[in-house]
PDB file of C-alpha atoms and ligand atoms in Angstrom:
ATOM      1  CA  MET A 221      -0.109  -0.016  -0.597  1.00 91.00           C
ATOM      2  CA  ARG A 222       1.374   3.215  -1.390  1.00 97.00           C
ATOM      3  CA  LEU A 223      -0.290   6.446  -0.951  1.00 97.00           C
ATOM      4  CA  ILE A 224      -1.182  10.054  -0.297  1.00 98.00           C
ATOM      5  CA  LEU A 225      -3.895  11.625   1.187  1.00 98.00           C
ATOM      6  CA  ILE A 226      -4.497  14.760  -0.460  1.00 98.00           C
ATOM      7  CA  GLY A 227      -6.708  17.610   1.634  1.00 98.00           C
ATOM      8  CA  PRO A 228      -7.569  20.966   2.991  1.00 98.00           C
ATOM      9  CA  PRO A 229      -6.215  21.635   6.766  1.00 98.00           C
ATOM     10  CA  GLY A 230      -9.470  19.697   8.879  1.00 98.00           C
ATOM     11  CA  ALA A 231     -10.291  17.484   5.785  1.00 98.00           C
ATOM     12  CA  GLY A 232      -9.388  14.354   8.530  1.00 97.00           C
ATOM     13  CA  LYS A 233      -6.043  13.432   7.060  1.00 97.00           C
ATOM     14  CA  GLY A 234      -4.659  12.960  10.501  1.00 95.00           C
ATOM     15  CA  THR A 235      -7.744  11.269  11.776  1.00 95.00           C
ATOM     16  CA  GLN A 236      -8.012   8.792   9.229  1.00 97.00           C
ATOM     17  CA  ALA A 237      -4.080   7.864   8.338  1.00 96.00           C
ATOM     18  CA  PRO A 238      -3.684   5.946  11.490  1.00 95.00           C
ATOM     19  CA  LYS A 239      -6.262   3.787  10.774  1.00 96.00           C
ATOM     20  CA  ILE A 240      -5.376   3.000   7.228  1.00 97.00           C
ATOM     21  CA  LYS A 241      -1.432   2.598   9.289  1.00 96.00           C
ATOM     22  CA  ASP A 242      -2.814   0.059  11.711  1.00 96.00           C
ATOM     23  CA  LYS A 243      -4.934  -1.967   9.154  1.00 96.00           C
ATOM     24  CA  TYR A 244      -2.135  -2.255   6.183  1.00 96.00           C
ATOM     25  CA  CYS A 245       0.686  -1.805   8.346  1.00 96.00           C
ATOM     26  CA  VAL A 246       2.371   1.051   6.856  1.00 97.00           C
ATOM     27  CA  CYS A 247       4.207   4.041   8.085  1.00 97.00           C
ATOM     28  CA  HIS A 248       2.405   6.944   8.007  1.00 97.00           C
ATOM     29  CA  LEU A 249       4.322  10.273   7.663  1.00 97.00           C
ATOM     30  CA  ALA A 250       2.777  13.866   8.136  1.00 97.00           C
ATOM     31  CA  THR A 251       4.820  16.395   7.051  1.00 98.00           C
ATOM     32  CA  GLY A 252       3.480  18.935   9.416  1.00 96.00           C
ATOM     33  CA  ASP A 253       3.700  16.663  13.092  1.00 95.00           C
ATOM     34  CA  MET A 254       7.467  16.349  11.027  1.00 96.00           C
ATOM     35  CA  LEU A 255       8.181  19.892  11.462  1.00 97.00           C
ATOM     36  CA  ARG A 256       6.025  20.945  14.163  1.00 95.00           C
ATOM     37  CA  ALA A 257       8.959  18.323  16.096  1.00 94.00           C
ATOM     38  CA  GLN A 258      11.975  20.021  14.725  1.00 96.00           C
ATOM     39  CA  VAL A 259       9.756  23.188  16.498  1.00 95.00           C
ATOM     40  CA  ALA A 260       9.467  21.458  19.965  1.00 93.00           C
ATOM     41  CA  ALA A 261      13.239  20.480  19.182  1.00 96.00           C
ATOM     42  CA  LYS A 262      14.003  24.329  18.980  1.00 97.00           C
ATOM     43  CA  THR A 263      16.534  23.382  16.054  1.00 98.00           C
ATOM     44  CA  ASP A 264      17.141  26.456  13.598  1.00 97.00           C
ATOM     45  CA  LEU A 265      14.885  24.435  10.978  1.00 97.00           C
ATOM     46  CA  GLY A 266      12.213  24.210  13.965  1.00 97.00           C
ATOM     47  CA  ARG A 267      12.803  27.865  13.930  1.00 97.00           C
ATOM     48  CA  GLN A 268      12.059  29.501  10.831  1.00 97.00           C
ATOM     49  CA  ALA A 269       9.272  27.165  10.202  1.00 98.00           C
ATOM     50  CA  LYS A 270       7.246  27.896  12.615  1.00 97.00           C
ATOM     51  CA  LYS A 271       7.769  32.036  11.250  1.00 98.00           C
ATOM     52  CA  ILE A 272       6.164  30.251   8.064  1.00 98.00           C
ATOM     53  CA  MET A 273       3.715  28.110   9.640  1.00 98.00           C
ATOM     54  CA  ASP A 274       2.203  30.302  11.563  1.00 97.00           C
ATOM     55  CA  GLU A 275       1.660  32.647   8.727  1.00 98.00           C
ATOM     56  CA  GLY A 276       0.031  29.866   6.987  1.00 98.00           C
ATOM     57  CA  LYS A 277       2.715  29.613   4.358  1.00 98.00           C
ATOM     58  CA  LEU A 278       4.617  26.890   2.493  1.00 98.00           C
ATOM     59  CA  VAL A 279       8.063  25.539   3.904  1.00 98.00           C
ATOM     60  CA  SER A 280      10.655  25.122   0.612  1.00 98.00           C
ATOM     61  CA  ASP A 281      10.207  22.470  -1.796  1.00 98.00           C
ATOM     62  CA  GLU A 282      13.869  21.979  -0.948  1.00 98.00           C
ATOM     63  CA  ILE A 283      13.564  20.899   3.039  1.00 97.00           C
ATOM     64  CA  MET A 284      10.055  18.754   2.387  1.00 98.00           C
ATOM     65  CA  VAL A 285      10.997  16.612  -0.510  1.00 98.00           C
ATOM     66  CA  GLY A 286      15.124  15.881   1.602  1.00 97.00           C
ATOM     67  CA  MET A 287      12.187  14.861   4.822  1.00 97.00           C
ATOM     68  CA  ILE A 288      10.754  12.745   2.436  1.00 97.00           C
ATOM     69  CA  GLN A 289      13.762  11.404   1.191  1.00 97.00           C
ATOM     70  CA  ASN A 290      15.598  10.337   4.180  1.00 96.00           C
ATOM     71  CA  GLU A 291      12.491   8.811   5.813  1.00 97.00           C
ATOM     72  CA  LEU A 292      11.485   6.877   2.723  1.00 95.00           C
ATOM     73  CA  ASP A 293      15.239   5.423   2.476  1.00 94.00           C
ATOM     74  CA  ASN A 294      15.974   4.930   6.421  1.00 96.00           C
ATOM     75  CA  ASN A 295      12.398   4.133   8.112  1.00 96.00           C
ATOM     76  CA  LYS A 296      11.868   0.537   8.638  1.00 96.00           C
ATOM     77  CA  GLU A 297       7.939   1.142   8.890  1.00 95.00           C
ATOM     78  CA  CYS A 298       8.362   2.042   5.093  1.00 95.00           C
ATOM     79  CA  GLN A 299       9.237  -1.183   4.112  1.00 91.00           C
ATOM     80  CA  ASN A 300       5.944  -2.290   3.503  1.00 93.00           C
ATOM     81  CA  GLY A 301       4.414   0.736   1.628  1.00 96.00           C
ATOM     82  CA  PHE A 302       3.213   4.309   3.874  1.00 98.00           C
ATOM     83  CA  ILE A 303       1.075   6.510   4.283  1.00 98.00           C
ATOM     84  CA  LEU A 304       2.249  10.418   3.331  1.00 98.00           C
ATOM     85  CA  ASP A 305      -0.388  12.976   4.713  1.00 98.00           C
ATOM     86  CA  GLY A 306       0.622  17.136   4.105  1.00 97.00           C
ATOM     87  CA  PHE A 307       2.796  15.244   0.813  1.00 98.00           C
ATOM     88  CA  PRO A 308       2.841  16.344  -1.589  1.00 98.00           C
ATOM     89  CA  ARG A 309       1.220  20.052  -1.423  1.00 98.00           C
ATOM     90  CA  THR A 310       3.366  21.756  -4.959  1.00 98.00           C
ATOM     91  CA  VAL A 311       3.281  20.162  -8.072  1.00 98.00           C
ATOM     92  CA  PRO A 312       7.623  20.176  -8.339  1.00 98.00           C
ATOM     93  CA  GLN A 313       6.830  18.281  -4.636  1.00 98.00           C
ATOM     94  CA  ALA A 314       4.744  15.058  -6.117  1.00 98.00           C
ATOM     95  CA  ALA A 315       7.309  15.420  -9.734  1.00 98.00           C
ATOM     96  CA  LYS A 316      10.315  14.795  -6.975  1.00 98.00           C
ATOM     97  CA  LEU A 317       8.299  12.408  -5.332  1.00 98.00           C
ATOM     98  CA  ASP A 318       7.104  10.401  -8.510  1.00 96.00           C
ATOM     99  CA  SER A 319      11.497  10.270 -10.199  1.00 95.00           C
ATOM    100  CA  MET A 320      12.136   8.948  -6.240  1.00 95.00           C
ATOM    101  CA  LEU A 321       9.723   6.125  -6.269  1.00 96.00           C
ATOM    102  CA  SER A 322      10.278   5.217  -9.931  1.00 94.00           C
ATOM    103  CA  GLN A 323      13.739   4.825  -8.562  1.00 91.00           C
ATOM    104  CA  LYS A 324      12.643   2.632  -6.313  1.00 88.00           C
ATOM    105  CA  ARG A 325      10.510   0.576  -8.597  1.00 87.00           C
ATOM    106  CA  SER A 326       7.692   0.897  -6.020  1.00 91.00           C
ATOM    107  CA  PRO A 327       5.201   3.594  -8.276  1.00 93.00           C
ATOM    108  CA  LEU A 328       1.731   5.297  -6.251  1.00 96.00           C
ATOM    109  CA  ALA A 329      -1.574   3.142  -5.878  1.00 94.00           C
ATOM    110  CA  HIS A 330      -3.507   5.655  -5.283  1.00 96.00           C
ATOM    111  CA  ALA A 331      -3.331   9.103  -4.411  1.00 98.00           C
ATOM    112  CA  ILE A 332      -7.119   9.830  -1.902  1.00 98.00           C
ATOM    113  CA  GLU A 333      -8.316  13.838  -2.542  1.00 98.00           C
ATOM    114  CA  LEU A 334     -10.572  14.166   1.074  1.00 98.00           C
ATOM    115  CA  GLN A 335     -13.289  16.392  -0.516  1.00 98.00           C
ATOM    116  CA  ILE A 336     -14.833  18.772   2.138  1.00 98.00           C
ATOM    117  CA  PRO A 337     -16.211  22.729   1.173  1.00 98.00           C
ATOM    118  CA  ASP A 338     -14.284  24.946   3.024  1.00 97.00           C
ATOM    119  CA  SER A 339     -17.054  26.217   4.953  1.00 97.00           C
ATOM    120  CA  LEU A 340     -17.225  23.044   7.260  1.00 97.00           C
ATOM    121  CA  LEU A 341     -13.813  23.686   8.268  1.00 98.00           C
ATOM    122  CA  VAL A 342     -13.451  26.500  10.748  1.00 98.00           C
ATOM    123  CA  ALA A 343     -15.505  24.291  13.277  1.00 97.00           C
ATOM    124  CA  ARG A 344     -13.003  21.469  13.029  1.00 98.00           C
ATOM    125  CA  ILE A 345      -9.776  23.007  13.160  1.00 98.00           C
ATOM    126  CA  THR A 346     -10.707  25.429  16.086  1.00 97.00           C
ATOM    127  CA  GLY A 347     -11.948  22.648  17.893  1.00 97.00           C
ATOM    128  CA  ARG A 348      -9.391  20.396  17.438  1.00 97.00           C
ATOM    129  CA  LEU A 349      -7.142  19.744  20.349  1.00 97.00           C
ATOM    130  CA  VAL A 350      -3.955  18.024  19.487  1.00 95.00           C
ATOM    131  CA  HIS A 351      -0.823  15.680  21.980  1.00 94.00           C
ATOM    132  CA  PRO A 352       2.178  16.608  20.162  1.00 91.00           C
ATOM    133  CA  ALA A 353       4.069  13.398  20.998  1.00 89.00           C
ATOM    134  CA  SER A 354       1.986  11.257  19.644  1.00 88.00           C
ATOM    135  CA  GLY A 355      -0.208  13.548  16.985  1.00 87.00           C
ATOM    136  CA  ARG A 356      -3.289  12.529  17.998  1.00 91.00           C
ATOM    137  CA  SER A 357      -5.824  15.018  17.284  1.00 93.00           C
ATOM    138  CA  TYR A 358      -9.380  14.899  18.788  1.00 96.00           C
ATOM    139  CA  HIS A 359     -12.656  18.285  18.872  1.00 97.00           C
ATOM    140  CA  LYS A 360     -13.855  19.453  21.214  1.00 96.00           C
ATOM    141  CA  LEU A 361     -17.710  18.323  20.507  1.00 96.00           C
ATOM    142  CA  PHE A 362     -16.708  16.027  17.507  1.00 95.00           C
ATOM    143  CA  ASN A 363     -14.352  14.184  18.874  1.00 94.00           C
ATOM    144  CA  PRO A 364     -13.501  14.497  22.596  1.00 97.00           C
ATOM    145  CA  PRO A 365     -11.344  13.019  24.952  1.00 97.00           C
ATOM    146  CA  ALA A 366     -12.413  10.682  27.989  1.00 97.00           C
ATOM    147  CA  LYS A 367     -10.839  13.445  30.309  1.00 96.00           C
ATOM    148  CA  SER A 368     -11.527  17.206  29.247  1.00 92.00           C
ATOM    149  CA  MET A 369      -7.610  18.346  27.823  1.00 95.00           C
ATOM    150  CA  THR A 370      -6.568  14.399  28.353  1.00 97.00           C
ATOM    151  CA  ASP A 371      -4.826  12.448  26.078  1.00 98.00           C
ATOM    152  CA  ASP A 372      -6.818   9.335  26.236  1.00 97.00           C
ATOM    153  CA  VAL A 373      -3.473   7.444  25.881  1.00 97.00           C
ATOM    154  CA  THR A 374      -0.798   8.682  27.993  1.00 97.00           C
ATOM    155  CA  GLY A 375      -2.761  11.269  30.144  1.00 97.00           C
ATOM    156  CA  GLU A 376      -0.593  13.775  29.167  1.00 98.00           C
ATOM    157  CA  PRO A 377      -2.218  17.327  28.107  1.00 97.00           C
ATOM    158  CA  LEU A 378      -3.276  18.425  25.220  1.00 98.00           C
ATOM    159  CA  ILE A 379      -2.806  20.980  23.077  1.00 96.00           C
ATOM    160  CA  GLN A 380      -4.114  23.702  20.565  1.00 96.00           C
ATOM    161  CA  ARG A 381      -2.036  24.261  17.134  1.00 96.00           C
ATOM    162  CA  SER A 382      -0.759  27.567  17.281  1.00 95.00           C
ATOM    163  CA  ASP A 383      -2.262  27.547  13.825  1.00 97.00           C
ATOM    164  CA  ASP A 384      -5.977  26.585  14.901  1.00 97.00           C
ATOM    165  CA  ASN A 385      -7.234  29.998  14.244  1.00 97.00           C
ATOM    166  CA  GLU A 386      -9.534  31.433  11.957  1.00 97.00           C
ATOM    167  CA  GLY A 387      -7.019  34.363  10.772  1.00 97.00           C
ATOM    168  CA  VAL A 388      -3.933  31.558   9.911  1.00 98.00           C
ATOM    169  CA  LEU A 389      -6.818  28.839   8.606  1.00 98.00           C
ATOM    170  CA  LYS A 390      -8.517  31.529   6.417  1.00 98.00           C
ATOM    171  CA  LYS A 391      -4.448  31.660   4.945  1.00 98.00           C
ATOM    172  CA  ARG A 392      -3.583  28.129   5.125  1.00 98.00           C
ATOM    173  CA  LEU A 393      -6.990  27.765   2.912  1.00 98.00           C
ATOM    174  CA  GLY A 394      -5.590  30.032   0.385  1.00 98.00           C
ATOM    175  CA  THR A 395      -2.422  28.570  -0.057  1.00 98.00           C
ATOM    176  CA  TYR A 396      -3.812  24.796  -0.204  1.00 98.00           C
ATOM    177  CA  HIS A 397      -6.172  26.069  -3.330  1.00 98.00           C
ATOM    178  CA  GLU A 398      -3.419  28.204  -4.735  1.00 98.00           C
ATOM    179  CA  GLN A 399      -0.961  25.719  -4.550  1.00 98.00           C
ATOM    180  CA  THR A 400      -1.991  22.015  -3.968  1.00 98.00           C
ATOM    181  CA  GLY A 401      -5.320  22.565  -6.611  1.00 98.00           C
ATOM    182  CA  PRO A 402      -3.115  21.519  -9.277  1.00 98.00           C
ATOM    183  CA  VAL A 403      -1.637  18.431  -7.572  1.00 98.00           C
ATOM    184  CA  VAL A 404      -4.834  16.723  -7.710  1.00 98.00           C
ATOM    185  CA  ASP A 405      -4.473  17.901 -11.064  1.00 97.00           C
ATOM    186  CA  TYR A 406      -1.384  16.270 -11.708  1.00 98.00           C
ATOM    187  CA  TYR A 407      -2.854  13.197 -10.433  1.00 98.00           C
ATOM    188  CA  ARG A 408      -6.037  12.803 -12.110  1.00 97.00           C
ATOM    189  CA  GLU A 409      -4.124  13.080 -14.968  1.00 97.00           C
ATOM    190  CA  LYS A 410      -1.609  10.512 -14.043  1.00 96.00           C
ATOM    191  CA  GLY A 411      -4.966   7.842 -13.323  1.00 95.00           C
ATOM    192  CA  ILE A 412      -4.540   7.176 -10.087  1.00 96.00           C
ATOM    193  CA  TRP A 413      -6.836  10.063  -8.595  1.00 97.00           C
ATOM    194  CA  LYS A 414     -10.055   9.396  -6.215  1.00 97.00           C
ATOM    195  CA  GLY A 415     -11.978  11.952  -4.175  1.00 98.00           C
ATOM    196  CA  ILE A 416     -13.788  11.346  -1.154  1.00 98.00           C
ATOM    197  CA  ASP A 417     -16.470  12.876   0.134  1.00 98.00           C
ATOM    198  CA  ALA A 418     -15.194  13.761   3.588  1.00 98.00           C
ATOM    199  CA  SER A 419     -17.490  15.752   5.118  1.00 98.00           C
ATOM    200  CA  LYS A 420     -19.531  13.064   6.714  1.00 97.00           C
ATOM    201  CA  GLU A 421     -19.040  11.328   9.802  1.00 95.00           C
ATOM    202  CA  PRO A 422     -15.744   9.600  10.513  1.00 95.00           C
ATOM    203  CA  GLY A 423     -17.165   6.319  10.372  1.00 97.00           C
ATOM    204  CA  GLU A 424     -18.754   6.982   6.934  1.00 98.00           C
ATOM    205  CA  VAL A 425     -15.428   8.789   5.552  1.00 98.00           C
ATOM    206  CA  TRP A 426     -13.475   5.380   6.671  1.00 98.00           C
ATOM    207  CA  LYS A 427     -15.825   3.242   4.667  1.00 98.00           C
ATOM    208  CA  SER A 428     -15.611   5.331   1.683  1.00 98.00           C
ATOM    209  CA  LEU A 429     -11.595   4.923   2.195  1.00 98.00           C
ATOM    210  CA  LEU A 430     -11.977   0.869   2.406  1.00 97.00           C
ATOM    211  CA  GLY A 431     -14.038   1.262  -0.828  1.00 96.00           C
ATOM    212  CA  VAL A 432     -11.262   2.888  -2.271  1.00 95.00           C
ATOM    213  CA  PHE A 433      -8.318   0.119  -1.048  1.00 93.00           C
ATOM    214  CA  GLU A 434     -10.993  -3.189  -1.627  1.00 91.00           C
ATOM    215  CA  GLY A 435     -11.073  -1.769  -5.469  1.00 83.00           C
ATOM    216  CA  GLY A 436     -15.277  -1.422  -4.681  1.00 55.00           C
ATOM    217  CA  SER A 437     -15.254   2.581  -5.818  1.00 50.00           C
TER     218      SER A 437
HETATM  219  P1  LIG B 665      -0.678  20.753   8.465  1.00 73.76           P
HETATM  220  O1  LIG B 665      -0.017  19.336   9.515  1.00 73.76           O
HETATM  221  O2  LIG B 665      -0.365  19.179   7.355  1.00 73.76           O
HETATM  222  O3  LIG B 665      -1.330  20.828   8.401  1.00 73.76           O
HETATM  223  P2  LIG B 665      -3.352  20.771   7.408  1.00 73.76           P
HETATM  224  O4  LIG B 665      -2.890  20.317   5.828  1.00 73.76           O
HETATM  225  O5  LIG B 665      -3.307  22.505   7.719  1.00 73.76           O
HETATM  226  O6  LIG B 665      -4.160  19.946   7.937  1.00 73.76           O
HETATM  227  P3  LIG B 665      -4.288  19.503   9.181  1.00 73.76           P
HETATM  228  O7  LIG B 665      -3.430  19.201  10.441  1.00 73.76           O
HETATM  229  O8  LIG B 665      -5.006  21.230   9.569  1.00 73.76           O
HETATM  230  O9  LIG B 665      -5.565  18.749   9.244  1.00 73.76           O
HETATM  231  P4  LIG B 665      -5.965  17.057   8.667  1.00 73.76           P
HETATM  232  O10 LIG B 665      -6.531  16.895   7.542  1.00 73.76           O
HETATM  233  O11 LIG B 665      -4.898  16.602   9.022  1.00 73.76           O
HETATM  234  O12 LIG B 665      -7.501  17.373   9.950  1.00 73.76           O
HETATM  235  P5  LIG B 665      -7.884  16.162  10.736  1.00 73.76           P
HETATM  236  O13 LIG B 665      -7.862  14.595  10.656  1.00 73.76           O
HETATM  237  O14 LIG B 665      -6.622  16.454  11.904  1.00 73.76           O
HETATM  238  O15 LIG B 665       0.718  21.091   7.763  1.00 73.76           O
HETATM  239  C1  LIG B 665       0.754  22.624   8.863  1.00 73.76           C
HETATM  240  C2  LIG B 665       1.476  23.544   8.040  1.00 73.76           C
HETATM  241  O16 LIG B 665       2.897  22.788   8.064  1.00 73.76           O
HETATM  242  C3  LIG B 665       1.861  24.085   6.808  1.00 73.76           C
HETATM  243  O17 LIG B 665       0.837  24.936   6.919  1.00 73.76           O
HETATM  244  C4  LIG B 665       2.830  24.569   6.216  1.00 73.76           C
HETATM  245  O18 LIG B 665       2.854  25.810   7.138  1.00 73.76           O
HETATM  246  C5  LIG B 665       4.116  23.403   6.683  1.00 73.76           C
HETATM  247  N1  LIG B 665       3.913  22.011   5.181  1.00 73.76           N
HETATM  248  C6  LIG B 665       3.777  20.890   5.847  1.00 73.76           C
HETATM  249  N2  LIG B 665       3.643  19.784   5.014  1.00 73.76           N
HETATM  250  C7  LIG B 665       4.522  20.615   3.821  1.00 73.76           C
HETATM  251  C8  LIG B 665       4.980  20.278   2.771  1.00 73.76           C
HETATM  252  N3  LIG B 665       4.668  19.201   2.148  1.00 73.76           N
HETATM  253  N4  LIG B 665       5.298  21.446   2.295  1.00 73.76           N
HETATM  254  C9  LIG B 665       5.651  22.702   2.748  1.00 73.76           C
HETATM  255  N5  LIG B 665       5.486  22.969   3.411  1.00 73.76           N
HETATM  256  C10 LIG B 665       4.201  22.352   4.430  1.00 73.76           C
HETATM  257  O19 LIG B 665      -8.879  16.734  11.925  1.00 73.76           O
HETATM  258  C11 LIG B 665      -8.776  17.959  12.091  1.00 73.76           C
HETATM  259  C12 LIG B 665     -10.061  18.477  13.196  1.00 73.76           C
HETATM  260  O20 LIG B 665     -11.410  17.475  12.844  1.00 73.76           O
HETATM  261  C13 LIG B 665      -9.341  17.273  14.533  1.00 73.76           C
HETATM  262  O21 LIG B 665     -10.218  18.152  15.622  1.00 73.76           O
HETATM  263  C14 LIG B 665     -10.791  16.100  13.939  1.00 73.76           C
HETATM  264  O22 LIG B 665     -11.651  15.510  15.527  1.00 73.76           O
HETATM  265  C15 LIG B 665     -11.868  16.335  13.394  1.00 73.76           C
HETATM  266  N6  LIG B 665     -12.448  15.510  12.046  1.00 73.76           N
HETATM  267  C16 LIG B 665     -11.842  15.331  11.783  1.00 73.76           C
HETATM  268  N7  LIG B 665     -12.474  14.160  10.413  1.00 73.76           N
HETATM  269  C17 LIG B 665     -13.620  14.773  10.656  1.00 73.76           C
HETATM  270  C18 LIG B 665     -15.047  14.490  10.514  1.00 73.76           C
HETATM  271  N8  LIG B 665     -15.297  13.818   9.400  1.00 73.76           N
HETATM  272  N9  LIG B 665     -16.095  14.718  11.136  1.00 73.76           N
HETATM  273  C19 LIG B 665     -16.141  15.113  12.286  1.00 73.76           C
HETATM  274  N10 LIG B 665     -14.896  16.267  12.671  1.00 73.76           N
HETATM  275  C20 LIG B 665     -13.693  15.400  12.600  1.00 73.76           C
HETATM  276 ZN1  LIG B 666      -3.724  16.679  10.360  1.00 73.76          ZN
END
């Protein structure tokens, strides 16, 4: 299983990807989580990335491609395949990914677009709570943790992402439509694109994903 999940902020990439990972024993590479780990570790890259993320813009293609290449080459969990969540986000990133995978003779099986109107995303983003160490996410209303502001697995505190507010969301959506919209067309032309309705509740979205993987839809 080698697939990418494309979708705007709050579409449900980080909600569905761990379920795919568990079912198919593949790695889940979330570029946003990787950047936030750099921010938490206070590296130079983390300092630069935080500024860009809080402006709703994109980190350079060169840095992002290097990160993914490193994981695909060295992360043993990726031997069975991978889910890319948040990458590629530009056409140059998509082209680089293609050349990386063709060198390994392991092309993508699916490019899945989680389709949802922008109007539903404000509530999802402003209500999200995350467990920084694992990347697990909750929602104040739609998927609350068992104990308020606490991760169900570790009991550690949950936080809100610094880019999860209405102002930055507007910029992130603008960036998504302008720079990632063409990535959808790129995979459409390659014939591996599938769009699914991500506005339904998470269990229904999961069923639609299974339909794609099992060749039913
Ligand atoms: P990233 O972390 O990838 O953020 P994003 O793409 O904006 O996506 P989100 O994580 O906000 O949304 P999601 O689809 O994962 O939603 P989730 O499942 O959590 O990137 C952050 C930044 O890093 C970028 O802005 C950029 O600056 C930089 N970056 C990252 N990758 C890059 C790249 N390749 N190139 C350049 N820069 C890069 O769900 C959201 C909420 O909704 C949760 O609370 C969840 O519980 C809830 N929810 C989920 N599904 C449902 C449902 N079906 N019904 C109701 N609620 C739901
Ligand atoms: Zn995410």
